GROMACS .gro file of C-alpha atoms in nm:
model
   95
    1MET     CA    1  -2.075   1.629   0.669
    2ILE     CA    2  -2.204   1.575   0.315
    3MET     CA    3  -1.862   1.671   0.177
    4PHE     CA    4  -1.688   1.404   0.386
    5LEU     CA    5  -1.936   1.142   0.273
    6ALA     CA    6  -1.868   1.242  -0.087
    7VAL     CA    7  -1.494   1.204  -0.025
    8ALA     CA    8  -1.556   0.862   0.133
    9ALA     CA    9  -1.756   0.758  -0.174
   10ALA     CA   10  -1.478   0.880  -0.405
   11LEU     CA   11  -1.220   0.684  -0.205
   12PHE     CA   12  -1.440   0.376  -0.226
   13VAL     CA   13  -1.464   0.410  -0.605
   14ALA     CA   14  -1.086   0.457  -0.626
   15ILE     CA   15  -1.035   0.144  -0.415
   16LEU     CA   16  -1.260  -0.053  -0.651
   17LEU     CA   17  -1.063   0.071  -0.954
   18VAL     CA   18  -0.736  -0.024  -0.788
   19LEU     CA   19  -0.872  -0.371  -0.711
   20ILE     CA   20  -0.960  -0.410  -1.080
   21ARG     CA   21  -0.601  -0.315  -1.169
   22LEU     CA   22  -0.475  -0.563  -0.909
   23PHE     CA   23  -0.652  -0.856  -1.071
   24ALA     CA   24  -0.611  -0.742  -1.433
   25GLY     CA   25  -0.250  -0.622  -1.411
   26PRO     CA   26  -0.042  -0.789  -1.680
   27THR     CA   27   0.287  -0.774  -1.488
   28VAL     CA   28   0.393  -0.832  -1.132
   29TYR     CA   29   0.500  -0.470  -1.096
   30ASP     CA   30   0.150  -0.350  -1.192
   31ARG     CA   31   0.011  -0.569  -0.917
   32VAL     CA   32   0.265  -0.444  -0.661
   33LEU     CA   33   0.181  -0.086  -0.755
   34ALA     CA   34  -0.190  -0.165  -0.714
   35VAL     CA   35  -0.131  -0.314  -0.368
   36ASN     CA   36   0.073  -0.009  -0.268
   37THR     CA   37  -0.197   0.225  -0.396
   38PHE     CA   38  -0.462   0.021  -0.214
   39GLY     CA   39  -0.264   0.064   0.107
   40THR     CA   40  -0.237   0.439   0.054
   41LEU     CA   41  -0.610   0.469  -0.012
   42THR     CA   42  -0.678   0.262   0.299
   43VAL     CA   43  -0.468   0.504   0.505
   44LEU     CA   44  -0.670   0.794   0.364
   45PHE     CA   45  -0.995   0.613   0.436
   46LEU     CA   46  -0.892   0.536   0.796
   47SER     CA   47  -0.798   0.900   0.848
   48LEU     CA   48  -1.131   1.013   0.706
   49VAL     CA   49  -1.328   0.773   0.926
   50GLY     CA   50  -1.136   0.895   1.229
   51PHE     CA   51  -1.211   1.255   1.138
   52ILE     CA   52  -1.580   1.193   1.077
   53GLY     CA   53  -1.617   0.991   1.397
   54GLU     CA   54  -1.409   1.242   1.597
   55ARG     CA   55  -1.166   0.967   1.697
   56PRO     CA   56  -0.809   1.097   1.670
   57ASP     CA   57  -0.666   0.755   1.760
   58PHE     CA   58  -0.756   0.638   1.409
   59LEU     CA   59  -0.476   0.863   1.282
   60ASP     CA   60  -0.224   0.660   1.484
   61ILE     CA   61  -0.357   0.342   1.327
   62ALA     CA   62  -0.340   0.501   0.981
   63ILE     CA   63   0.024   0.605   1.034
   64LEU     CA   64   0.116   0.255   1.151
   65TYR     CA   65  -0.060   0.105   0.849
   66ALA     CA   66   0.128   0.345   0.617
   67LEU     CA   67   0.459   0.234   0.769
   68ILE     CA   68   0.369  -0.133   0.725
   69ASN     CA   69   0.259  -0.062   0.367
   70PHE     CA   70   0.590   0.109   0.284
   71VAL     CA   71   0.810  -0.161   0.437
   72SER     CA   72   0.614  -0.445   0.278
   73THR     CA   73   0.630  -0.283  -0.066
   74ILE     CA   74   1.008  -0.248  -0.039
   75ALA     CA   75   1.037  -0.610   0.080
   76ILE     CA   76   0.822  -0.742  -0.205
   77LEU     CA   77   1.017  -0.549  -0.468
   78LYS     CA   78   1.348  -0.665  -0.319
   79PHE     CA   79   1.226  -1.024  -0.325
   80PHE     CA   80   1.125  -1.001  -0.690
   81ARG     CA   81   1.460  -0.852  -0.783
   82TYR     CA   82   1.699  -1.071  -0.581
   83ARG     CA   83   1.477  -1.377  -0.510
   84ALA     CA   84   1.573  -1.348  -0.142
   85LEU     CA   85   1.492  -1.117   0.145
   86GLY     CA   86   1.827  -1.157   0.323
   87GLN     CA   87   2.151  -0.983   0.243
   88ALA     CA   88   2.242  -1.008  -0.123
   89THR     CA   89   2.571  -1.186  -0.186
   90LEU     CA   90   2.807  -1.088  -0.459
   91ASN     CA   91   3.001  -1.348  -0.651
   92THR     CA   92   3.338  -1.176  -0.661
   93GLU     CA   93   3.643  -1.392  -0.665
   94GLU     CA   94   3.977  -1.237  -0.591
   95SER     CA   95   4.254  -1.379  -0.808
   0.00000   0.00000   0.00000
């Protein structure tokens, strides 16, 4: 049990470091990477809490959160690249 509490403390410290990177990141991509890392650490923390509390349904929540984290990261990066979330249009004129 002490080992799992130590892992929880390490995850908490990692989350704090990622939050510092989120607010201090000089570029948008540093901030997106920090948000993605925060999501991954949250998934690990949810899994750990479910294991410590002997609640296997927390793993389902963690998997759902990981899926939402992945899709939202892709959507954010696509928005920053194309300035739209819809289908990208190409300006090709046939002559």
